[in-house]
Each structure stands twice: as C-alpha cells, then as structure tokens.
Amino acid sequence: MERHINGVKSCESQAPVAQPEKCSPAGSFDVSSSTADEQIAESFIRQAMEIIVDEAVKKATNVQEKVCEWHSPEQLKKLLDLELRDRGEPESEILQRCRDAIRYSVKTSHPRFFNQLYAGMEPYSMVASFIAEAVKTNLYTYEVAPVFTLMEDAVLRKMIKVIGWEEGGDGIFNPGGSLSNIYAVNLARYRYCPDFKEVGMFSAPRLVILTSQECHYSISKGAALMGIGTKNVYTVPTDERGRMIPSALEEKIKLAKSEGAVPFMVNATAGTTVLGAFDPIDEIADICEKHNLWLHVDACWGGAAIMSKKHKHLLKGIHRVDSVAWNPHKMLMASLQCSAFLVRDKTSLLQRCHSARASYLFQQDKFYDVSYDTGDKSVQCSRKPDAFKIWLMWKALGSRELEQRVDRALAMARYLAEEIKKREGFRLVLEPEFANVCFWYLPPSLRNLPESPELWKKLHTVRSSSLQRVILMYSNADMKRLFSFSLANA
C-alpha cells in the first residue's frame, strides 16, 4: 500500500525560512505522520487478510456453507451502499465493506458451484496472486519485473515443449482466452500481409476466417474489432458430436475463393464451450497446409488434456498448428486470470506484429539482454505477471499432479454421465468426450410426449425455471437440506 504523505508543499510556495536547505526539491513532509500512516496501513492489511482467509477461503470452501446469498441488482445496491463520497470512511466500516464483498459474491471455490468452466480453490496460484498484487509490478521490461519476466519465459518454454514444438516457439500471457484468440487473428493477418500494420486494409482483398459453428464467440469479436467483419467469418458445419467436418471446411474454402475472397486463417477448437468437442486437428492441418492457411487452435478449455497421457490423444496433431490459446485457469485450476498464447514461430513474428518501439521503454542499448523486454510483443502496456500463478502451482505440484487433476475431472464426468442414465426423468444428450456432461431434465408431465418443436420449447422453459429454483435454494436454504436435493424432486 502506498504511503500517505501529509502536508506536502512545493518549495516555491513556502515562506522564506532560516534554514532553506531543509526544503528538498520535492517538498517536505512530516516523518512521524508518515510512519504512523504506514502502521495504520499495515494494521489494515493484516486485518483484511484475516477476513480473506476466514471468509473467502475457509468459509467459502466449506460444503456446509452457502454458495451465495442471491439478491436482485436493486436489493444488492442497497445492501452494499455503493455511493462514493467526498470523505473517507473509518477503518471499521472499510473492513465491513470487505466482508460484505465476500459475503454477497458467488463462491466459485465452493464444492457445489457448478457453473462455467472454472471452479475450486487453488492455494499456490492464489498466493502467487497475492504476491503479484503486493509487489505491484508491470511486465513490460526486465528492469521493472526481472523475476516475473524469467518465470513467464520458463512457463512458456515448458508449455511449448508439452505441445510438441521441438524447435521451440514464442508466446505471451494475456488477460483471458478471448484476447489470445484475437492475437491469433492479428498474427495470421500480419503473416499474410505485413503491410496491413502500416497501411491498413483500404486496398486489401476481402479476408475470410473459417471456424466451426460451435466455436467461441471471441473469433467473431476479433473479426469485428480488427475490421475484417463478422460476415467474413465463415462457419463450418459440425458432426453430431460438435466437431468440425474437414470435408465441409474444404468446401467453405472453395466457396470463399470462388467469391473472390481470400481465406487466411482457420480456427479449430479443442474443447468447445457447450459440448466439449475436439475438432480433428490432424485432418484440419492437412487442409491448412494444402491452402497455406494459418491454423490456430482455441484450446482454452481443452488444452489441459495434453497434460494427461490417457487423454492427450484428444489433441492429436496439435504440434502441427501455428498458434494455440490455452487457459491454465480452467481445468488446471490456476487463479483467474491465467491465459497463455503460444506461437510456433521463432522469427519474432509476435513482436514484429505488435511492436511500437516506444523509445522511453524499449531502448536497445540497455545494460542487459533486451530480448527479455517482452512488452513490445503485447498490444497492452500494463500487463500483470499472470504466469507466476501457474509457475508457483507447477513448482508445488509437479506435472504428475497436474496430470492427475485432468484424469480425475474426466473420470468424474464419466461417472456423472452413468448416474444420469440411471436417473428417471434425465436424458443424456451424448456420451461425454471431455468434462462437459450435457443432459435434459424432463418433468413427469413431459416424459410421455412425442418429439416435437412444442416439446423442446417447453423443455427450454423447464431449464430456465429449474435453474432459478436451484440458485434460490443454494443461496437461501440450509446447505444440509440440499445434499439430497435433485431436480427429479423439483
């Protein structure tokens, strides 16, 4: 926490004094007041850390406690007192604000949190997050962040090795997988035509991205952000399991070319958001090599499978791709955010694509190896040392424990699928390929109805109302009552 320095005045504003040498160019301050403020700050931090451990770690991971205390936005506004005023509040009230922030938040580390693709409390990466915030550094140059720069380099090298790029590669950690996917779009376009960086797209042909209909929405967002246009994202049909059909990809490429457009990139997905499907990377790579297209794999969710000897076959062929997005904050459980973007390129393509050569940061005549100044690889300037989270976690657990995390998750998914088959009123959508288990709940009134659009319309209504009931029960009821709860009794 920064020091609170009171009474600072410039020398020019002060009246003449007998001993002007006591007035420094930066001004003067009361040393005793500064020391007192430091003590207050330290005391506050210690008290706040006790609250964090008790409320956000112990209580939030206790199965006997609530997942959340759900309130509507208007109710929650009143409970939190969100208004920012001219005068600060006393320490006791600020500590209560901390308690309230934890109390009314959804406890994603809770054993009964079953929402999107992250969950669980990971102690080593959480501590790494605390340290990173306390050190408060910025990962743009080695001189500012020497420790975290080397850690990021070590993690990227290890991930590149795990992927199978024997000749090496490059990469950077980003604030989320969406940005990593957008980086892939930008790199693919830059590889196709480096002049785009300086002269723009005004005289360029119409460019086309190809991706499956089950892909993440960040691909379309990237196309919109970069001026390619969402209508120039051609979606490729998928099979019954949600995997891209290679022959359909070939047809879409031909279609784009027949229209006078230029396909320049294919996005394959390793672990789709809903079905957990893995596109056939090897077959897609054959097509991309044939047409000289950049192949990116969005492995934000499914990338963890490569850590498992038992399940890495899901990513067969990933060593052939040009870039990979992989989020250790998902199945590997690192604290948010922890997202790597990896490139099978050793010609500094990432830096050439994004560099602005800011002379006040990236001087080439520094007293150390400036190749460790990684900030010019990023579109950001300020960048947190997110790699530290996975580095410390990997150090503590080792590759074997990370592999076991993946194996356990997929074993539990298969167990759940088998239990769903036994439960009356539940219908498994398909056998899980990964950790996604998709099913429908059919209330008694719908179980004997024939397949029809009307049936599916009613089922969607059931899903929404059932979800609302589960949230309210998990947030307001005694957790002991919920251990035997099932939608079959709703």
GROMACS .gro file of N, CA and C in nm, residues 287-401:
model
  345
  287ILE      N    1  -0.545  -2.981  -4.451
  287ILE     CA    2  -0.613  -2.886  -4.539
  287ILE      C    3  -0.546  -2.749  -4.533
  288CYS      N    4  -0.506  -2.707  -4.414
  288CYS     CA    5  -0.441  -2.576  -4.400
  288CYS      C    6  -0.306  -2.572  -4.471
  289GLU      N    7  -0.232  -2.682  -4.464
  289GLU     CA    8  -0.104  -2.689  -4.535
  289GLU      C    9  -0.126  -2.685  -4.686
  290LYS      N   10  -0.230  -2.751  -4.731
  290LYS     CA   11  -0.262  -2.753  -4.874
  290LYS      C   12  -0.293  -2.613  -4.926
  291HIS      N   13  -0.364  -2.533  -4.847
  291HIS     CA   14  -0.408  -2.399  -4.891
  291HIS      C   15  -0.323  -2.287  -4.830
  292ASN      N   16  -0.218  -2.322  -4.758
  292ASN     CA   17  -0.130  -2.224  -4.696
  292ASN      C   18  -0.207  -2.128  -4.603
  293LEU      N   19  -0.285  -2.187  -4.513
  293LEU     CA   20  -0.364  -2.109  -4.418
  293LEU      C   21  -0.305  -2.122  -4.277
  294TRP      N   22  -0.312  -2.014  -4.204
  294TRP     CA   23  -0.271  -2.016  -4.063
  294TRP      C   24  -0.371  -2.100  -3.984
  295LEU      N   25  -0.322  -2.195  -3.906
  295LEU     CA   26  -0.409  -2.280  -3.824
  295LEU      C   27  -0.389  -2.246  -3.677
  296HIS      N   28  -0.494  -2.195  -3.617
  296HIS     CA   29  -0.495  -2.163  -3.474
  296HIS      C   30  -0.586  -2.262  -3.403
  297VAL      N   31  -0.548  -2.304  -3.283
  297VAL     CA   32  -0.633  -2.391  -3.202
  297VAL      C   33  -0.671  -2.318  -3.074
  298ASP      N   34  -0.800  -2.297  -3.059
  298ASP     CA   35  -0.854  -2.245  -2.934
  298ASP      C   36  -0.865  -2.363  -2.837
  299ALA      N   37  -0.759  -2.380  -2.756
  299ALA     CA   38  -0.756  -2.488  -2.656
  299ALA      C   39  -0.770  -2.430  -2.516
  300CYS      N   40  -0.840  -2.318  -2.506
  300CYS     CA   41  -0.856  -2.253  -2.375
  300CYS      C   42  -0.915  -2.350  -2.273
  301TRP      N   43  -1.014  -2.427  -2.316
  301TRP     CA   44  -1.077  -2.522  -2.225
  301TRP      C   45  -1.009  -2.659  -2.232
  302GLY      N   46  -0.987  -2.709  -2.350
  302GLY     CA   47  -0.939  -2.846  -2.363
  302GLY      C   48  -0.789  -2.864  -2.362
  303GLY      N   49  -0.714  -2.755  -2.357
  303GLY     CA   50  -0.568  -2.766  -2.363
  303GLY      C   51  -0.510  -2.849  -2.251
  304ALA      N   52  -0.577  -2.852  -2.136
  304ALA     CA   53  -0.526  -2.928  -2.022
  304ALA      C   54  -0.514  -3.077  -2.052
  305ALA      N   55  -0.591  -3.127  -2.148
  305ALA     CA   56  -0.587  -3.270  -2.181
  305ALA      C   57  -0.448  -3.314  -2.225
  306ILE      N   58  -0.370  -3.220  -2.275
  306ILE     CA   59  -0.236  -3.257  -2.323
  306ILE      C   60  -0.143  -3.292  -2.208
  307MET      N   61  -0.183  -3.258  -2.086
  307MET     CA   62  -0.102  -3.293  -1.968
  307MET      C   63  -0.122  -3.440  -1.929
  308SER      N   64  -0.223  -3.505  -1.986
  308SER     CA   65  -0.258  -3.641  -1.947
  308SER      C   66  -0.217  -3.741  -2.055
  309LYS      N   67  -0.142  -3.841  -2.016
  309LYS     CA   68  -0.105  -3.947  -2.110
  309LYS      C   69  -0.229  -4.020  -2.160
  310LYS      N   70  -0.330  -4.028  -2.074
  310LYS     CA   71  -0.451  -4.101  -2.107
  310LYS      C   72  -0.540  -4.026  -2.204
  311HIS      N   73  -0.535  -3.893  -2.200
  311HIS     CA   74  -0.633  -3.814  -2.276
  311HIS      C   75  -0.571  -3.720  -2.380
  312LYS      N   76  -0.440  -3.716  -2.391
  312LYS     CA   77  -0.379  -3.622  -2.484
  312LYS      C   78  -0.410  -3.655  -2.631
  313HIS      N   79  -0.461  -3.776  -2.655
  313HIS     CA   80  -0.499  -3.812  -2.793
  313HIS      C   81  -0.608  -3.718  -2.845
  314LEU      N   82  -0.682  -3.654  -2.755
  314LEU     CA   83  -0.785  -3.560  -2.798
  314LEU      C   84  -0.727  -3.445  -2.877
  315LEU      N   85  -0.599  -3.415  -2.853
  315LEU     CA   86  -0.531  -3.304  -2.919
  315LEU      C   87  -0.432  -3.354  -3.025
  316LYS      N   88  -0.456  -3.471  -3.078
  316LYS     CA   89  -0.366  -3.529  -3.177
  316LYS      C   90  -0.344  -3.433  -3.295
  317GLY      N   91  -0.218  -3.404  -3.322
  317GLY     CA   92  -0.184  -3.315  -3.432
  317GLY      C   93  -0.158  -3.172  -3.391
  318ILE      N   94  -0.168  -3.141  -3.262
  318ILE     CA   95  -0.154  -3.002  -3.219
  318ILE      C   96  -0.012  -2.949  -3.244
  319HIS      N   97   0.084  -3.038  -3.255
  319HIS     CA   98   0.222  -2.994  -3.282
  319HIS      C   99   0.236  -2.936  -3.424
  320ARG      N  100   0.134  -2.953  -3.506
  320ARG     CA  101   0.140  -2.904  -3.644
  320ARG      C  102   0.081  -2.764  -3.662
  321VAL      N  103   0.017  -2.712  -3.559
  321VAL     CA  104  -0.056  -2.586  -3.575
  321VAL      C  105   0.039  -2.466  -3.560
  322ASP      N  106  -0.012  -2.349  -3.598
  322ASP     CA  107   0.069  -2.227  -3.592
  322ASP      C  108   0.058  -2.155  -3.459
  323SER      N  109  -0.057  -2.164  -3.393
  323SER     CA  110  -0.073  -2.096  -3.264
  323SER      C  111  -0.177  -2.168  -3.180
  324VAL      N  112  -0.166  -2.148  -3.049
  324VAL     CA  113  -0.254  -2.214  -2.953
  324VAL      C  114  -0.290  -2.115  -2.843
  325ALA      N  115  -0.417  -2.112  -2.804
  325ALA     CA  116  -0.461  -2.041  -2.684
  325ALA      C  117  -0.494  -2.146  -2.579
  326TRP      N  118  -0.440  -2.128  -2.457
  326TRP     CA  119  -0.454  -2.229  -2.352
  326TRP      C  120  -0.470  -2.157  -2.219
  327ASN      N  121  -0.578  -2.187  -2.146
  327ASN     CA  122  -0.606  -2.122  -2.018
  327ASN      C  123  -0.582  -2.216  -1.901
  328PRO      N  124  -0.469  -2.205  -1.832
  328PRO     CA  125  -0.448  -2.285  -1.711
  328PRO      C  126  -0.547  -2.253  -1.598
  329HIS      N  127  -0.619  -2.140  -1.609
  329HIS     CA  128  -0.714  -2.107  -1.502
  329HIS      C  129  -0.844  -2.188  -1.515
  330LYS      N  130  -0.852  -2.275  -1.612
  330LYS     CA  131  -0.971  -2.359  -1.624
  330LYS      C  132  -0.944  -2.494  -1.559
  331MET      N  133  -0.927  -2.599  -1.633
  331MET     CA  134  -0.917  -2.731  -1.570
  331MET      C  135  -0.797  -2.747  -1.477
  332LEU      N  136  -0.688  -2.678  -1.504
  332LEU     CA  137  -0.572  -2.689  -1.415
  332LEU      C  138  -0.590  -2.609  -1.286
  333MET      N  139  -0.693  -2.524  -1.281
  333MET     CA  140  -0.740  -2.459  -1.159
  333MET      C  141  -0.658  -2.339  -1.114
  334ALA      N  142  -0.568  -2.287  -1.195
  334ALA     CA  143  -0.494  -2.167  -1.156
  334ALA      C  144  -0.591  -2.052  -1.133
  335SER      N  145  -0.552  -1.960  -1.047
  335SER     CA  146  -0.639  -1.845  -1.019
  335SER      C  147  -0.656  -1.760  -1.144
  336LEU      N  148  -0.774  -1.701  -1.155
  336LEU     CA  149  -0.802  -1.610  -1.267
  336LEU      C  150  -0.718  -1.484  -1.254
  337GLN      N  151  -0.670  -1.428  -1.364
  337GLN     CA  152  -0.668  -1.485  -1.497
  337GLN      C  153  -0.531  -1.545  -1.524
  338CYS      N  154  -0.530  -1.650  -1.605
  338CYS     CA  155  -0.403  -1.714  -1.640
  338CYS      C  156  -0.421  -1.777  -1.778
  339SER      N  157  -0.382  -1.703  -1.880
  339SER     CA  158  -0.411  -1.743  -2.018
  339SER      C  159  -0.287  -1.725  -2.104
  340ALA      N  160  -0.244  -1.833  -2.167
  340ALA     CA  161  -0.123  -1.829  -2.250
  340ALA      C  162  -0.159  -1.830  -2.398
  341PHE      N  163  -0.085  -1.751  -2.474
  341PHE     CA  164  -0.093  -1.755  -2.621
  341PHE      C  165   0.043  -1.800  -2.671
  342LEU      N  166   0.043  -1.911  -2.745
  342LEU     CA  167   0.167  -1.976  -2.787
  342LEU      C  168   0.176  -1.979  -2.939
  343VAL      N  169   0.294  -1.954  -2.992
  343VAL     CA  170   0.314  -1.944  -3.136
  343VAL      C  171   0.431  -2.032  -3.178
  344ARG      N  172   0.410  -2.109  -3.285
  344ARG     CA  173   0.518  -2.193  -3.338
  344ARG      C  174   0.600  -2.111  -3.439
  345ASP      N  175   0.662  -2.008  -3.390
  345ASP     CA  176   0.740  -1.918  -3.475
  345ASP      C  177   0.863  -1.875  -3.396
  346LYS      N  178   0.974  -1.869  -3.461
  346LYS     CA  179   1.099  -1.828  -3.395
  346LYS      C  180   1.162  -1.708  -3.466
  347THR      N  181   1.082  -1.637  -3.545
  347THR     CA  182   1.134  -1.521  -3.620
  347THR      C  183   1.088  -1.389  -3.560
  348SER      N  184   1.042  -1.391  -3.435
  348SER     CA  185   0.991  -1.271  -3.367
  348SER      C  186   0.866  -1.215  -3.434
  349LEU      N  187   0.786  -1.302  -3.492
  349LEU     CA  188   0.663  -1.258  -3.558
  349LEU      C  189   0.571  -1.184  -3.461
  350LEU      N  190   0.561  -1.237  -3.339
  350LEU     CA  191   0.474  -1.176  -3.239
  350LEU      C  192   0.517  -1.033  -3.208
  351GLN      N  193   0.646  -1.012  -3.196
  351GLN     CA  194   0.695  -0.878  -3.167
  351GLN      C  195   0.685  -0.786  -3.288
  352ARG      N  196   0.717  -0.836  -3.404
  352ARG     CA  197   0.709  -0.754  -3.525
  352ARG      C  198   0.565  -0.710  -3.553
  353CYS      N  199   0.471  -0.796  -3.522
  353CYS     CA  200   0.331  -0.766  -3.546
  353CYS      C  201   0.280  -0.657  -3.453
  354HIS      N  202   0.321  -0.660  -3.327
  354HIS     CA  203   0.262  -0.572  -3.226
  354HIS      C  204   0.351  -0.457  -3.181
  355SER      N  205   0.477  -0.458  -3.218
  355SER     CA  206   0.569  -0.359  -3.162
  355SER      C  207   0.539  -0.217  -3.209
  356ALA      N  208   0.560  -0.123  -3.117
  356ALA     CA  209   0.552   0.020  -3.148
  356ALA      C  210   0.686   0.090  -3.122
  357ARG      N  211   0.782   0.014  -3.067
  357ARG     CA  212   0.918   0.062  -3.040
  357ARG      C  213   0.917   0.193  -2.959
  358ALA      N  214   0.841   0.197  -2.854
  358ALA     CA  215   0.838   0.316  -2.768
  358ALA      C  216   0.977   0.339  -2.709
  359SER      N  217   1.037   0.451  -2.745
  359SER     CA  218   1.177   0.475  -2.709
  359SER      C  219   1.197   0.497  -2.560
  360TYR      N  220   1.094   0.538  -2.489
  360TYR     CA  221   1.111   0.561  -2.346
  360TYR      C  222   1.109   0.431  -2.265
  361LEU      N  223   1.071   0.320  -2.330
  361LEU     CA  224   1.069   0.190  -2.263
  361LEU      C  225   1.167   0.091  -2.323
  362PHE      N  226   1.170   0.082  -2.454
  362PHE     CA  227   1.240  -0.027  -2.520
  362PHE      C  228   1.368   0.019  -2.589
  363GLN      N  229   1.454   0.083  -2.513
  363GLN     CA  230   1.584   0.123  -2.569
  363GLN      C  231   1.668  -0.003  -2.600
  364GLN      N  232   1.744   0.003  -2.705
  364GLN     CA  233   1.822  -0.113  -2.749
  364GLN      C  234   1.963  -0.114  -2.692
  365ASP      N  235   2.002  -0.010  -2.619
  365ASP     CA  236   2.139  -0.003  -2.566
  365ASP      C  237   2.142  -0.021  -2.414
  366LYS      N  238   2.051  -0.101  -2.362
  366LYS     CA  239   2.046  -0.123  -2.217
  366LYS      C  240   2.162  -0.210  -2.171
  367PHE      N  241   2.176  -0.221  -2.041
  367PHE     CA  242   2.290  -0.291  -1.981
  367PHE      C  243   2.263  -0.440  -1.962
  368TYR      N  244   2.155  -0.493  -2.024
  368TYR     CA  245   2.124  -0.635  -2.017
  368TYR      C  246   2.067  -0.680  -2.151
  369ASP      N  247   2.041  -0.808  -2.164
  369ASP     CA  248   1.987  -0.866  -2.288
  369ASP      C  249   1.844  -0.816  -2.308
  370VAL      N  250   1.823  -0.728  -2.404
  370VAL     CA  251   1.692  -0.665  -2.422
  370VAL      C  252   1.589  -0.760  -2.482
  371SER      N  253   1.630  -0.880  -2.519
  371SER     CA  254   1.531  -0.977  -2.566
  371SER      C  255   1.434  -1.015  -2.455
  372TYR      N  256   1.473  -0.985  -2.330
  372TYR     CA  257   1.384  -1.012  -2.216
  372TYR      C  258   1.284  -0.899  -2.193
  373ASP      N  259   1.290  -0.793  -2.270
  373ASP     CA  260   1.188  -0.688  -2.265
  373ASP      C  261   1.072  -0.732  -2.353
  374THR      N  262   0.974  -0.796  -2.293
  374THR     CA  263   0.868  -0.862  -2.370
  374THR      C  264   0.748  -0.772  -2.397
  375GLY      N  265   0.748  -0.651  -2.343
  375GLY     CA  266   0.630  -0.565  -2.354
  375GLY      C  267   0.589  -0.532  -2.496
  376ASP      N  268   0.684  -0.529  -2.590
  376ASP     CA  269   0.651  -0.492  -2.727
  376ASP      C  270   0.586  -0.608  -2.804
  377LYS      N  271   0.578  -0.726  -2.742
  377LYS     CA  272   0.504  -0.836  -2.804
  377LYS      C  273   0.354  -0.821  -2.782
  378SER      N  274   0.317  -0.735  -2.688
  378SER     CA  275   0.179  -0.724  -2.645
  378SER      C  276   0.115  -0.597  -2.699
  379VAL      N  277  -0.018  -0.600  -2.716
  379VAL     CA  278  -0.090  -0.478  -2.751
  379VAL      C  279  -0.113  -0.392  -2.628
  380GLN      N  280  -0.089  -0.449  -2.511
  380GLN     CA  281  -0.101  -0.375  -2.387
  380GLN      C  282   0.032  -0.308  -2.353
  381CYS      N  283   0.024  -0.212  -2.260
  381CYS     CA  284   0.145  -0.165  -2.195
  381CYS      C  285   0.148  -0.226  -2.055
  382SER      N  286   0.050  -0.192  -1.972
  382SER     CA  287   0.041  -0.254  -1.840
  382SER      C  288  -0.001  -0.400  -1.856
  383ARG      N  289   0.074  -0.490  -1.792
  383ARG     CA  290   0.042  -0.632  -1.802
  383ARG      C  291   0.084  -0.701  -1.672
  384LYS      N  292  -0.008  -0.774  -1.612
  384LYS     CA  293   0.020  -0.840  -1.485
  384LYS      C  294   0.103  -0.967  -1.506
  385PRO      N  295   0.178  -1.008  -1.404
  385PRO     CA  296   0.260  -1.129  -1.415
  385PRO      C  297   0.178  -1.255  -1.390
  386ASP      N  298   0.082  -1.282  -1.478
  386ASP     CA  299  -0.008  -1.396  -1.459
  386ASP      C  300   0.064  -1.530  -1.465
  387ALA      N  301   0.174  -1.537  -1.535
  387ALA     CA  302   0.247  -1.664  -1.545
  387ALA      C  303   0.298  -1.711  -1.410
  388PHE      N  304   0.317  -1.619  -1.317
  388PHE     CA  305   0.364  -1.655  -1.183
  388PHE      C  306   0.267  -1.752  -1.116
  389LYS      N  307   0.138  -1.739  -1.145
  389LYS     CA  308   0.038  -1.826  -1.082
  389LYS      C  309   0.058  -1.971  -1.122
  390ILE      N  310   0.074  -1.996  -1.252
  390ILE     CA  311   0.093  -2.134  -1.297
  390ILE      C  312   0.234  -2.182  -1.265
  391TRP      N  313   0.331  -2.091  -1.264
  391TRP     CA  314   0.469  -2.130  -1.230
  391TRP      C  315   0.476  -2.182  -1.087
  392LEU      N  316   0.421  -2.106  -0.990
  392LEU     CA  317   0.428  -2.147  -0.850
  392LEU      C  318   0.347  -2.274  -0.827
  393MET      N  319   0.231  -2.284  -0.892
  393MET     CA  320   0.148  -2.403  -0.880
  393MET      C  321   0.218  -2.525  -0.937
  394TRP      N  322   0.280  -2.509  -1.054
  394TRP     CA  323   0.352  -2.620  -1.120
  394TRP      C  324   0.470  -2.663  -1.033
  395LYS      N  325   0.540  -2.565  -0.977
  395LYS     CA  326   0.652  -2.596  -0.889
  395LYS      C  327   0.607  -2.678  -0.768
  396ALA      N  328   0.494  -2.639  -0.710
  396ALA     CA  329   0.445  -2.705  -0.589
  396ALA      C  330   0.391  -2.845  -0.618
  397LEU      N  331   0.325  -2.863  -0.732
  397LEU     CA  332   0.255  -2.988  -0.760
  397LEU      C  333   0.331  -3.081  -0.853
  398GLY      N  334   0.403  -3.024  -0.947
  398GLY     CA  335   0.469  -3.105  -1.048
  398GLY      C  336   0.374  -3.149  -1.158
  399SER      N  337   0.430  -3.194  -1.268
  399SER     CA  338   0.348  -3.233  -1.383
  399SER      C  339   0.258  -3.351  -1.352
  400ARG      N  340   0.304  -3.439  -1.263
  400ARG     CA  341   0.225  -3.559  -1.233
  400ARG      C  342   0.093  -3.525  -1.166
  401GLU      N  343   0.096  -3.431  -1.071
  401GLU     CA  344  -0.028  -3.393  -1.003
  401GLU      C  345  -0.120  -3.319  -1.098
   0.00000   0.00000   0.00000
